[in-house]
Coordinates of C-alpha atoms in Angstrom, one line a residue:
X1 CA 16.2 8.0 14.9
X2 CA 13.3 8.0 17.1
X3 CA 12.2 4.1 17.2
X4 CA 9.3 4.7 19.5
X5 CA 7.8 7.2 16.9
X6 CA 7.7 4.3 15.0
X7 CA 7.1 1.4 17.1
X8 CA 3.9 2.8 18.5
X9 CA 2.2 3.3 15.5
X10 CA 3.1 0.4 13.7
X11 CA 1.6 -1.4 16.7
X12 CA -1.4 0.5 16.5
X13 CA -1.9 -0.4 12.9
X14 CA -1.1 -4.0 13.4
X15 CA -3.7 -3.7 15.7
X16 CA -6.3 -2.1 13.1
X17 CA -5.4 -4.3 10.8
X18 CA -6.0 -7.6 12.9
X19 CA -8.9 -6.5 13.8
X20 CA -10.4 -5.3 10.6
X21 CA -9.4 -8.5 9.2
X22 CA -11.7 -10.4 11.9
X23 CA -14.7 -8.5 11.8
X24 CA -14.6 -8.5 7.9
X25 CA -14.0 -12.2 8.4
X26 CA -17.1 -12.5 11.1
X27 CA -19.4 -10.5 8.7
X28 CA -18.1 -12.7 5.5
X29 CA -19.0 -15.9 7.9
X30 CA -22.5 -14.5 9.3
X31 CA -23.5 -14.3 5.2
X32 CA -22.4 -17.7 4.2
X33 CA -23.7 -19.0 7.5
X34 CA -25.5 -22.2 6.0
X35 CA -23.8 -22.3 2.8
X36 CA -20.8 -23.0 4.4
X37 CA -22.6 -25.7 6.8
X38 CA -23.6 -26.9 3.3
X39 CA -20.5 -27.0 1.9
X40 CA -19.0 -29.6 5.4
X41 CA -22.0 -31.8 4.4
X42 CA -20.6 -32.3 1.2
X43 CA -17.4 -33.2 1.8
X44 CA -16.2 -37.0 0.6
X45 CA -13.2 -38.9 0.9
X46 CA -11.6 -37.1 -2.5
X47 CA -9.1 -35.4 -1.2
X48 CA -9.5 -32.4 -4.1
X49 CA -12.9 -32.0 -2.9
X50 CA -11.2 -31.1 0.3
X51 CA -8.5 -28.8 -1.5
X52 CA -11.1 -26.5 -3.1
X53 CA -13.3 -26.5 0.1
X54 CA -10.1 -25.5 2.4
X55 CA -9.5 -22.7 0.1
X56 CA -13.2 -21.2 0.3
X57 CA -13.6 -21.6 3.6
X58 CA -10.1 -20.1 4.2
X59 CA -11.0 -17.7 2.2
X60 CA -14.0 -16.3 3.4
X61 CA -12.3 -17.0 7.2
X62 CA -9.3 -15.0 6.6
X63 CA -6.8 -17.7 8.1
X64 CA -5.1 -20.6 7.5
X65 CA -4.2 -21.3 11.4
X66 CA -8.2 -20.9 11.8
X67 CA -9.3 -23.6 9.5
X68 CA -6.4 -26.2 10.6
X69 CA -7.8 -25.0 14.4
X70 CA -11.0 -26.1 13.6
X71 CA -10.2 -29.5 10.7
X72 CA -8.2 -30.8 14.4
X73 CA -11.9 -29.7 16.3
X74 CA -13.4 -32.0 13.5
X75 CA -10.6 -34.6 13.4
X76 CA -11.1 -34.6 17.3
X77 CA -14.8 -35.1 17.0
X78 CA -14.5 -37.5 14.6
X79 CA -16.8 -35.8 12.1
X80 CA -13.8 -35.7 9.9
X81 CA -11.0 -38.3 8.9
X82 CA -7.6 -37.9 8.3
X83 CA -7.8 -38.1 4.2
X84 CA -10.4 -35.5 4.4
X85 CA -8.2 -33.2 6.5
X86 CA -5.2 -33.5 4.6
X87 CA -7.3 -31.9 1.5
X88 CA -8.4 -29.0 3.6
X89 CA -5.1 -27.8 5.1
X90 CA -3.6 -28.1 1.5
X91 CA -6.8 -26.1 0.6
X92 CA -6.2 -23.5 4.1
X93 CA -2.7 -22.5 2.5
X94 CA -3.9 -21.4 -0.8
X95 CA -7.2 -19.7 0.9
X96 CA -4.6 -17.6 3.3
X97 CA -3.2 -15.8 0.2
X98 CA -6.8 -13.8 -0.4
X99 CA -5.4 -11.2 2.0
X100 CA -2.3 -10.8 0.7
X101 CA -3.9 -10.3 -3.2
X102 CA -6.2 -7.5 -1.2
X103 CA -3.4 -5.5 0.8
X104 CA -1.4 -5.4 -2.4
X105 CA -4.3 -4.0 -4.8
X106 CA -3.3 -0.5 -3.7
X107 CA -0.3 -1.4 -6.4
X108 CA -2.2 -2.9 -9.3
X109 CA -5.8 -1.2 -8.7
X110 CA -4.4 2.1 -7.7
X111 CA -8.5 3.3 -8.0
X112 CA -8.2 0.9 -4.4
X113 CA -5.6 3.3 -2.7
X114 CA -6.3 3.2 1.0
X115 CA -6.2 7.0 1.2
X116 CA -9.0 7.1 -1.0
X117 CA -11.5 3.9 -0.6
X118 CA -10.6 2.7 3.5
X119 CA -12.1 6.1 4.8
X120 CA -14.9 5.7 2.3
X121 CA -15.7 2.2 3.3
X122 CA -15.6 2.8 6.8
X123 CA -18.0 5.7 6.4
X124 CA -20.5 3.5 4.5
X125 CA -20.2 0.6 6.4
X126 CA -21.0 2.5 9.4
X127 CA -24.3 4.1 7.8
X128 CA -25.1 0.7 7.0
X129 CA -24.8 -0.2 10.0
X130 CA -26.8 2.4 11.7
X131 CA -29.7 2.2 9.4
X132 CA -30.0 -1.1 8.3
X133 CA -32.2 -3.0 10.4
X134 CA -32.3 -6.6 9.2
X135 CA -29.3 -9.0 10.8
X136 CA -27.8 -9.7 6.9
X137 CA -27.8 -6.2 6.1
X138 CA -25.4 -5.4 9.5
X139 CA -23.4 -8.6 8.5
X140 CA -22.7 -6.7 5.1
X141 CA -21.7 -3.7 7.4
X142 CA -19.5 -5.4 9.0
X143 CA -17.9 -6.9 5.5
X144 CA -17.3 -3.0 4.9
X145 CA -16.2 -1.5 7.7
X146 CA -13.5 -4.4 8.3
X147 CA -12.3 -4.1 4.6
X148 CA -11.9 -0.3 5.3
X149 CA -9.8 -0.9 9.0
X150 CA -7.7 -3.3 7.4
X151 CA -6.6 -0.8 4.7
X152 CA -6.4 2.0 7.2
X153 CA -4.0 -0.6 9.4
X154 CA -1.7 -1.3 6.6
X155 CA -1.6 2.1 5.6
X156 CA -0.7 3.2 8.9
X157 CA 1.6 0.3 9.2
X158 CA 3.6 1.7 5.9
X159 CA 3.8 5.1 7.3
X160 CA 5.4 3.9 10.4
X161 CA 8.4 2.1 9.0
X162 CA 9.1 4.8 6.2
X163 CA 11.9 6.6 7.9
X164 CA 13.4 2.5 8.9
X165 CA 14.4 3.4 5.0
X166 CA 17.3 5.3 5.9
X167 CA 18.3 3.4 8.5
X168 CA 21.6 1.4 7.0
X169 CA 21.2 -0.8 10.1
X170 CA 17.5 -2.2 10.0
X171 CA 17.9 -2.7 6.2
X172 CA 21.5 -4.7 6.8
X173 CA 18.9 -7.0 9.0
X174 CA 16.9 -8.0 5.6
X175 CA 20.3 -8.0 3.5
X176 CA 21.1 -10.7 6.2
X177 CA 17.7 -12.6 6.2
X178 CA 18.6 -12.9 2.4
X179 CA 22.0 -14.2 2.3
X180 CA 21.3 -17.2 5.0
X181 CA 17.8 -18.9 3.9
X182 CA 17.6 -20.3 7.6
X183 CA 18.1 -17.4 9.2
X184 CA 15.1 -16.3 7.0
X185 CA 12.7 -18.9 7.5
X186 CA 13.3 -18.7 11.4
X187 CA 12.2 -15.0 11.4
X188 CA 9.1 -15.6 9.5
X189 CA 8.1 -18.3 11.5
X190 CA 8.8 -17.1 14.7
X191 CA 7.1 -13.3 13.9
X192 CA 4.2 -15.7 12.3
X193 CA 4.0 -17.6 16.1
X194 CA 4.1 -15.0 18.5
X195 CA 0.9 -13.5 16.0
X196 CA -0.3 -16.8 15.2
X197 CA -1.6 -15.1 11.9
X198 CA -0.2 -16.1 8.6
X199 CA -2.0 -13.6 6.7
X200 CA -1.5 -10.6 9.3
X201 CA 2.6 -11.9 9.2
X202 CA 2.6 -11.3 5.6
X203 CA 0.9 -7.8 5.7
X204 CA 3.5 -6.8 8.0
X205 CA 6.4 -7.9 5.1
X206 CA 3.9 -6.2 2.7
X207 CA 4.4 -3.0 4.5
X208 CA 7.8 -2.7 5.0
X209 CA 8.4 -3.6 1.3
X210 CA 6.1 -0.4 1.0
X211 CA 9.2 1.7 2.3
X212 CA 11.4 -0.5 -0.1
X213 CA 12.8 -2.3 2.9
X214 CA 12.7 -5.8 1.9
X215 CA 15.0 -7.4 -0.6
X216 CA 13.3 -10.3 -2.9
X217 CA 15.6 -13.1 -1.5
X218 CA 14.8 -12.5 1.9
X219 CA 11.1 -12.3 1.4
X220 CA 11.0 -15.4 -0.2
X221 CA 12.6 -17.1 2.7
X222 CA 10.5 -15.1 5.3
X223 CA 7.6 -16.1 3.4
X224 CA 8.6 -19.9 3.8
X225 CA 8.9 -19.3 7.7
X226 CA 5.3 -17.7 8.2
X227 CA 4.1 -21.1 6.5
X228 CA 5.8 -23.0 9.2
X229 CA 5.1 -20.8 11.8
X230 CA 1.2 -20.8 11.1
X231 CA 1.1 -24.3 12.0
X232 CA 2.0 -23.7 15.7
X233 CA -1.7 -22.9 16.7
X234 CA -2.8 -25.8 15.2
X235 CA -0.3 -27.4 17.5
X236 CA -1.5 -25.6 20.5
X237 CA -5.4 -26.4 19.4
X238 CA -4.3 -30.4 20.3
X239 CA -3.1 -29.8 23.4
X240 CA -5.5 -32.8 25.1
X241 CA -7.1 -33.3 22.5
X242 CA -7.0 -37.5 20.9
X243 CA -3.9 -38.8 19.4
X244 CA -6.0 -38.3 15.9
X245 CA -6.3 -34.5 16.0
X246 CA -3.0 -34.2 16.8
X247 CA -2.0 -36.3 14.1
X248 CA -4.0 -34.1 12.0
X249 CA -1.8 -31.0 13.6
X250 CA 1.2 -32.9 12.5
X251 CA -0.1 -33.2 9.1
X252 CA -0.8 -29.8 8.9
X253 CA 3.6 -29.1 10.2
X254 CA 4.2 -31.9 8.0
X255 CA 2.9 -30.3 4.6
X256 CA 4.6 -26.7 5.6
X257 CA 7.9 -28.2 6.0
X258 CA 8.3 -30.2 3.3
X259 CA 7.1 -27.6 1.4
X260 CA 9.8 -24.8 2.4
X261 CA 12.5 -27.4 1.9
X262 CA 11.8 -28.2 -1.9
X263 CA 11.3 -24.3 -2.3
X264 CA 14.0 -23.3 -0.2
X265 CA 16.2 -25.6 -2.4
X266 CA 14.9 -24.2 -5.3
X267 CA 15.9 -20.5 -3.7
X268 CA 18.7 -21.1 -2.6
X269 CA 19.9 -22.6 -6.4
X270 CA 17.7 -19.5 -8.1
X271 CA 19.4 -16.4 -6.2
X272 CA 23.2 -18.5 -5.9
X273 CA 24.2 -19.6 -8.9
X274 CA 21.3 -18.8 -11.4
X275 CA 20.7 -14.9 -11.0
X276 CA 21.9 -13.6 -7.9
X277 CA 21.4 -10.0 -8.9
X278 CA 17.5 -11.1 -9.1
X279 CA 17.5 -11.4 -5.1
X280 CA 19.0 -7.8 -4.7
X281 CA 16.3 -5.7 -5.7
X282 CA 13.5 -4.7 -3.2
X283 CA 10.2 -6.5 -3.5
X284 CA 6.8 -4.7 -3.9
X285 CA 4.1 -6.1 -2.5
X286 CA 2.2 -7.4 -5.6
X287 CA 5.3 -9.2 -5.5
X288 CA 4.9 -10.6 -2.0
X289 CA 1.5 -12.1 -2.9
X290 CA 2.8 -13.5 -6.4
X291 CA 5.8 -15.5 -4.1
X292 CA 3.3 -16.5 -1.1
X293 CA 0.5 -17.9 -3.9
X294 CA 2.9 -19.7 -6.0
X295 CA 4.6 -20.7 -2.8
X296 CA 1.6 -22.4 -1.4
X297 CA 0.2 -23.5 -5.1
X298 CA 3.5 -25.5 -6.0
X299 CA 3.8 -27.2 -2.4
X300 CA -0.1 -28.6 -2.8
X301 CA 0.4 -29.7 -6.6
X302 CA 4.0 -31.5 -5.5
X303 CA 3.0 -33.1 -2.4
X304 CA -0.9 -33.5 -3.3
X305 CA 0.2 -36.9 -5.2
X306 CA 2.3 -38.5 -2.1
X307 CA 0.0 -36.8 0.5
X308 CA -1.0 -40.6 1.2
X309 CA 2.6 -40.2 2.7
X310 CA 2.4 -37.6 5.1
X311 CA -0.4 -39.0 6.7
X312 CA 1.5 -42.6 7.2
X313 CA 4.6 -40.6 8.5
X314 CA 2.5 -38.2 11.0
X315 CA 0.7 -41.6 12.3
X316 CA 3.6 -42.8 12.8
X317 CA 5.7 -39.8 14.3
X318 CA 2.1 -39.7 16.8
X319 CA 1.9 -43.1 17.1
X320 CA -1.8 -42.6 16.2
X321 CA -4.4 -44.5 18.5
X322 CA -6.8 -46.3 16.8
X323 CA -9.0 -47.4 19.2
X324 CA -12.9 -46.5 18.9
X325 CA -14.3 -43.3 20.6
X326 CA -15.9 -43.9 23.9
X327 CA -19.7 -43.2 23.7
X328 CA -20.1 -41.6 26.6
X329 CA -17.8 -38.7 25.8
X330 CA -19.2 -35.9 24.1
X331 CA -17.4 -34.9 20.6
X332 CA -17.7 -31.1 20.6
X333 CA -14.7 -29.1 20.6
X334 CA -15.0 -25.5 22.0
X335 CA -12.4 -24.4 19.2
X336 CA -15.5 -24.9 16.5
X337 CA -16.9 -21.8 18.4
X338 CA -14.9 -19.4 16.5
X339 CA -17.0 -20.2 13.4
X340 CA -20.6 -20.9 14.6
X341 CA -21.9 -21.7 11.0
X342 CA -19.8 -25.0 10.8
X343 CA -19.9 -25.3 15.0
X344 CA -23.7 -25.8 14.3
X345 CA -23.2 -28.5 11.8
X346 CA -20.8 -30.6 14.3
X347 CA -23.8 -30.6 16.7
X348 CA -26.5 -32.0 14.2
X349 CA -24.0 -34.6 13.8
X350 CA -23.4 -34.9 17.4
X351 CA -27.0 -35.2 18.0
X352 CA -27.2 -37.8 14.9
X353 CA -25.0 -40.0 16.9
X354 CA -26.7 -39.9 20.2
X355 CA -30.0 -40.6 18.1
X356 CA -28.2 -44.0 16.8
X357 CA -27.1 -44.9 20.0
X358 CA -30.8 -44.8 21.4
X359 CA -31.7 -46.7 18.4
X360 CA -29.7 -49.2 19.2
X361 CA -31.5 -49.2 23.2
X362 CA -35.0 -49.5 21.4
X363 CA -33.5 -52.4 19.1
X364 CA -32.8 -53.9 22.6
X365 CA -36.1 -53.2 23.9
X366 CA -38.0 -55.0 21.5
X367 CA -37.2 -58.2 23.1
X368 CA -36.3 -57.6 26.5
X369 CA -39.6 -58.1 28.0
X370 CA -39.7 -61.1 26.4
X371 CA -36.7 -62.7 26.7
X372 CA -35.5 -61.5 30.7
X373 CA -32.2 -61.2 29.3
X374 CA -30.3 -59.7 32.0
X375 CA -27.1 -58.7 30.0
X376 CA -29.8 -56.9 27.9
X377 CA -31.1 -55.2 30.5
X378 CA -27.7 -53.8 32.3
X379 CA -27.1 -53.0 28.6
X380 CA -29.7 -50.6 28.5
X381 CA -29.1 -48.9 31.8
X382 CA -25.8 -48.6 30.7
X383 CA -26.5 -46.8 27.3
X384 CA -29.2 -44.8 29.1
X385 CA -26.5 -43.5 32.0
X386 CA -24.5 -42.4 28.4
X387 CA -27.2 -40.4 26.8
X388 CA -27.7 -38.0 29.8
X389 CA -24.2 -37.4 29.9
X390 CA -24.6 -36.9 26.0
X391 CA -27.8 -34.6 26.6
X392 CA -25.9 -32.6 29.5
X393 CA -22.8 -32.6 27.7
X394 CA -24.4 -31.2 24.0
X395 CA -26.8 -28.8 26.3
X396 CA -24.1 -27.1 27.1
X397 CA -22.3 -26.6 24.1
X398 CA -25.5 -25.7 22.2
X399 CA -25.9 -22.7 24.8
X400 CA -22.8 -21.1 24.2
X401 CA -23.3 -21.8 20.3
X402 CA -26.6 -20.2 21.1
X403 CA -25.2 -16.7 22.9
X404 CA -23.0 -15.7 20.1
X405 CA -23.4 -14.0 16.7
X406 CA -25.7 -16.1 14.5
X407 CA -28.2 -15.3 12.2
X408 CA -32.3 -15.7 13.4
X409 CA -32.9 -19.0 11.1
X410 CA -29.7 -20.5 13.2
X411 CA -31.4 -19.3 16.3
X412 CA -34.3 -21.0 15.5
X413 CA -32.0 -24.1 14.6
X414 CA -30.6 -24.1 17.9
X415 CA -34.2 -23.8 19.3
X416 CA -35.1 -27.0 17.1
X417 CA -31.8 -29.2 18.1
X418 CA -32.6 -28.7 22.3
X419 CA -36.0 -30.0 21.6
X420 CA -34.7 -32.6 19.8
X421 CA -32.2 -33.8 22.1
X422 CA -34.6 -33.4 25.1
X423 CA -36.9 -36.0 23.2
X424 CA -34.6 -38.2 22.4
X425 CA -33.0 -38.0 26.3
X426 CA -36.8 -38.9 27.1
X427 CA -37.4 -42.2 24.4
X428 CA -33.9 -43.6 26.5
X429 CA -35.7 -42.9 29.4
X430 CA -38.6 -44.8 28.6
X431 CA -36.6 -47.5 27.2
X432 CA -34.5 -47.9 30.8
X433 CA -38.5 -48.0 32.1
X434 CA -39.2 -50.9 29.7
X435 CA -35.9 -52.8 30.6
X436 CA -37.2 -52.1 34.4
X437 CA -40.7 -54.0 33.5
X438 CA -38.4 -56.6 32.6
X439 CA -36.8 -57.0 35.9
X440 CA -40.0 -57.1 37.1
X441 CA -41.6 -60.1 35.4
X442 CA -38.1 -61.8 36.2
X443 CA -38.2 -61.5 39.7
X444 CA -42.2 -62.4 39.9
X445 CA -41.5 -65.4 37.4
X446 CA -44.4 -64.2 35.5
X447 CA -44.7 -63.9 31.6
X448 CA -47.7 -62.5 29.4
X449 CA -50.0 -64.6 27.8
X450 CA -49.7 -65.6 24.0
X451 CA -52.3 -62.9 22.6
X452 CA -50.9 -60.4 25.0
X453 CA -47.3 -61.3 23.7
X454 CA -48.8 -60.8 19.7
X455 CA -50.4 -57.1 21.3
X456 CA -47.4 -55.8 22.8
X457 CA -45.5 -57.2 20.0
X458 CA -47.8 -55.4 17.1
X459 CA -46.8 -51.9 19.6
X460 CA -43.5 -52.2 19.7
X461 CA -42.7 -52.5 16.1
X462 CA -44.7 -49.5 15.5
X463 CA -43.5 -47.4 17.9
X464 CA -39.6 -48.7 17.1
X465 CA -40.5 -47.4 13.6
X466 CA -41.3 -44.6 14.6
X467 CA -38.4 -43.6 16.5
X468 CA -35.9 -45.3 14.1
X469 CA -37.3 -43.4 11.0
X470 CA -37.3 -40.0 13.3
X471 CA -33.0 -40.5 14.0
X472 CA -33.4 -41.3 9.8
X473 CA -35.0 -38.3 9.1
X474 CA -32.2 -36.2 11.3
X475 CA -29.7 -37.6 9.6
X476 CA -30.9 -37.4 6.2
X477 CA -33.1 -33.9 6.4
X478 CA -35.4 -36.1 5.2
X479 CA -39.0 -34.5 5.0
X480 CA -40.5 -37.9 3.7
X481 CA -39.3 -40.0 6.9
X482 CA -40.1 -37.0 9.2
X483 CA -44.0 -37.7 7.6
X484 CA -43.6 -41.5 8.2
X485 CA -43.1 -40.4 11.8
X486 CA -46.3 -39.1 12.1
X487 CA -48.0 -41.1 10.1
X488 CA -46.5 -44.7 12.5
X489 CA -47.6 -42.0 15.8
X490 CA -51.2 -42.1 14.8
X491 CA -51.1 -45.9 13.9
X492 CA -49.6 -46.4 17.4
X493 CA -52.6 -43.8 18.9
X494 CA -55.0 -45.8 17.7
X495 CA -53.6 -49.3 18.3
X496 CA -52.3 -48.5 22.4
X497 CA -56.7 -47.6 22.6
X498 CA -57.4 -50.6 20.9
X499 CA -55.0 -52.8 22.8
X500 CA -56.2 -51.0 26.3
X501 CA -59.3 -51.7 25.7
X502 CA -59.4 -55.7 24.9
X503 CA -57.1 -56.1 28.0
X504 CA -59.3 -54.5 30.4
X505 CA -61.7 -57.3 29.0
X506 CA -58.6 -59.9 29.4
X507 CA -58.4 -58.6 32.8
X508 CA -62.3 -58.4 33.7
X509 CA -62.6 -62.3 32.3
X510 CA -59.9 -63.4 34.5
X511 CA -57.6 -64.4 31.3
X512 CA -53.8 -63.2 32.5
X513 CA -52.1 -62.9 35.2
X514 CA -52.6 -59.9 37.3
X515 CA -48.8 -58.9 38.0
X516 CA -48.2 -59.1 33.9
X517 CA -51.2 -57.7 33.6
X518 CA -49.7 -54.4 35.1
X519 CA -46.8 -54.2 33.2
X520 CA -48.6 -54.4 30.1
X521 CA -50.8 -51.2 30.5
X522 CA -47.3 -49.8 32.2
X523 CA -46.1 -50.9 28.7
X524 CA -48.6 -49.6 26.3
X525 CA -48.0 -45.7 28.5
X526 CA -44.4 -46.4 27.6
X527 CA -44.5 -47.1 24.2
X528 CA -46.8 -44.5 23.4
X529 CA -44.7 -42.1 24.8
X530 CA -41.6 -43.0 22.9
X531 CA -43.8 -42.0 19.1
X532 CA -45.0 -39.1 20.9
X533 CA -41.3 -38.3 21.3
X534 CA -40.3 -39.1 18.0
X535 CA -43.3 -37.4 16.3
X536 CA -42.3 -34.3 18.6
X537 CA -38.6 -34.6 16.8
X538 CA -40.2 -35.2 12.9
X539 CA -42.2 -31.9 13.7
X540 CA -38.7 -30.0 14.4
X541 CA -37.1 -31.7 11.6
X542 CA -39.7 -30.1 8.9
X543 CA -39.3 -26.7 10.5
X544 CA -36.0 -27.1 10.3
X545 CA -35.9 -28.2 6.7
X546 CA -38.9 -25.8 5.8

């Protein structure tokens, strides 16, 4: 037998199928886009919640190892917490059988045999494609023409292992896999690995049970394996990433385990002493994705009550640290790139927590002037060295968010976000300049008089409402705060004029001193500047939320 004649193109349709899976998975992700970035929002604390959105997401990503790759991004940022990952990888295992339901339709929709619809599909997607000239319509394309490849991969897949049929040899192999569960479950995990696809691992036992290679027992044990051997890129994905997100890639091993060794139990008891003829027979493929759903359904009902569990024991086998996150380190993982919809999301909430930590500066500047304190005032340098390594650091990230394929309303939401963090870079600035008056007035032992105390008092509460309901209205998309913005940035117009004005008078009369004097109209520039800022961040908020 000529094995090259078959190893070449069952590569080759690997290959097709890989690949048609992705770009059918990039065109399902372009046309959710927002809903999914809706759907993160939404998450709670229920763990079910997380179930049902790890399946849809899953789903529409076609792979489990790329949702548990990016739930350690989130862990890692800290936008999610371990509760709310355990519910999405239970959720990622159940999505990851989609594929599987698809490859095997040729068997129970035999109107979807790849010989008649993948050409087809490939041939309208690309006129699609060619014509269409809107970005959703080529995002549909693309949902076409990668549902075609992958049937045209699996096809040629089939084909290639036919003639393995009457090889006594390769078919022993399986007969072997099916007698000695372990032996089984270390094939599929290691073929599962080296692929790091779960769903591309089971189309590859879909097509050689095609050529009637595979006997049930050892596909159920195989099956068990790609489960376990998914989990290694989520393992990889923590590689230096906080003792949290690899607790969360634990988890993720965790879960798989547990769950082959109740079901391989359960096997092993089935096909030994119950009906042992039952594991004999070759497995079709609807078969396959009957095993690999109820597989992945059973382990998430089982261990969904004592998942409480499996956290504690994967804290505990990480020795998870539970110290807080530094400020000063930016919390965007470059693995969230592979699904730019939800990458987006992580930024808003990245740029969310720079907001608050500038809050927190103005809070400080209120009083500073006032008070001289000078552990206030290193405070504030301090926090302001932070945000432009925040600003620099999310810059960055949004750039390369910004260069690959998003849809024009997340262009423009991109556009929005650098503006946003620019002016919110520039109210820290201002509040380090503010912090610097302070210095100032403590090293010329000079304070303002009691009316220019009251003035600069009256400013600064407007203009710290101003900023603080701008970071509100970021974090809320809320189009009434955004409003209140604008409406404390005219107050604050109006009052820095009227405040000028009867200091000049102060000043002409000879009634303050002429060093605070200085600092105040320094002060007024300042302050005006920082509602500027934050009416400049309320007006990119309402576009965004238009």
């Amino acid at each position: 037998m000529n094995y090259v004649s078959i190893i070449i193109p069952f590569v080759g349709g690997l290959g097709m199928f890989i690949y048609g899976m992705q770009i059918m998975a990039q065109g399902l992700e372009n046309a959710a886009g927002s809903k999914m970035k809706t759907l993160l929002e939404a998450l709670t604390k229920n763990k079910f919640f997380g179930v049902l959105l790890g399946a849809l997401i899953t789903a529409v990503i076609q792979s489990s190892s790329a949702t548990t790759v990016m739930v350690v991004g989130f862990v890692n940022a800290g936008i999610m917490n371990l509760t709310q990952a355990m519910g999405v990888i239970m959720g990622a295992n159940i999505g990851t059988t989609v594929t599987g339901w698809l490859v095997s339709s040729v068997e129970w929709a035999k109107f979807l045999s790849p010989g008649n619809i993948a050409p087809i599909a490939v041939m309208a997607g690309v006129i699609v494609m060619l014509t269409g000239k809107r970005r959703s319509t080529k995002d549909i394309a693309s949902i076409i023409i990668g549902f075609g490849l992958l049937f045209i991969g699996i096809t040629t897949m089939s084909s290639a292992v036919a003639p393995l049929e009457e090889s006594e040899g390769f078919r022993n192999i399986f007969v072997t896999l099916g007698h000695n569960p372990f032996l089984g479950i270390i094939a599929g995990a290691v073929v599962t690995a080296v692929i790091q696809s779960s769903s591309a691992s089971v189309g590859i036992l879909q097509s050689l049970a095609a050529a009637g290679l595979v006997p049930f027992n050892a596909a159920v044990y195989i099956i068990m394996g790609q489960n376990i051997g998914t989990c290694v890129t989520a393992i990889m994905s923590s590689i230096g990433a906080k003792k949290t997100a690899k607790t969360a890639a634990i988890m993720h091993l965790l879960f798989n385990i547990i769950g082959t060794i109740i079901f391989s139990i359960a096997g092993i008891l089935f096909f030994a002493v119950i009906n042992p003829q039952a594991g004999l027979g070759m497995i079709t493929q609807t078969e396959i994705s009957t095993v690999h759903t109820i597989f992945n359904i059973g382990t998430t009902v089982i261990l969904f009550p004592v998942s409480d569990w499996i956290i504690k024991l994967a804290k505990k086998i990480e020795k998870e640290d539970k110290t807080e996150v530094e400020d000063n380190k930016v919390l965007l993982d470059e693995r969230m790139l592979e699904t730019p919809g939800i990458a987006l999301q992580s930024v808003v909430s990245e740029v969310c927590r720079m907001g608050r930590i500038v809050k927190g500066t103005m809070d400080k500047s209120k009083s500073v002037m006032f008070t001289k304190d000078y552990q206030n005032i290193l405070d504030i340098k301090e926090e302001e060295n932070t945000v432009d390594g925040l600003c620099r650091g999310i810059s960055n990230y949004v750039i390369k968010l910004n260069s690959l394929s998003i849809n024009e309303k997340e262009h423009q939401h991109i556009a929005s976000l650098l503006q946003i963090i620019s002016d919110i870079e520039r109210v820290s600035d201002y509040c380090e300049n503010i912090s610097e008056f302070a210095e100032t007035l403590k090293e010329r032992k000079t304070m303002f008089s009691d009316v220019g105390s009251k003035e600069l008092k009256e400013m600064i509460e407007v203009c710290a409402d101003s900023f603080r309901y701008a970071v509100e209205a970021l974090e809320e998309h809320s189009k009434e705060k955004a409003l209140k913005v604008i409406e404390k940035e005219s107050q604050a117009d109006e009052l820095e004029i009227r405040l000028r004005a009867e200091h000049m008078k102060r000043l002409a009369k000879n009634q303050c001193n002429t060093d605070a004097g200085i600092v105040f109209l320094d002060a007024l520039v300042c302050l005006e500047r920082i509602s500027d800022h934050s009416r400049n961040i309320a007006e990119e908020i309402l576009t965004i939320t238009a």
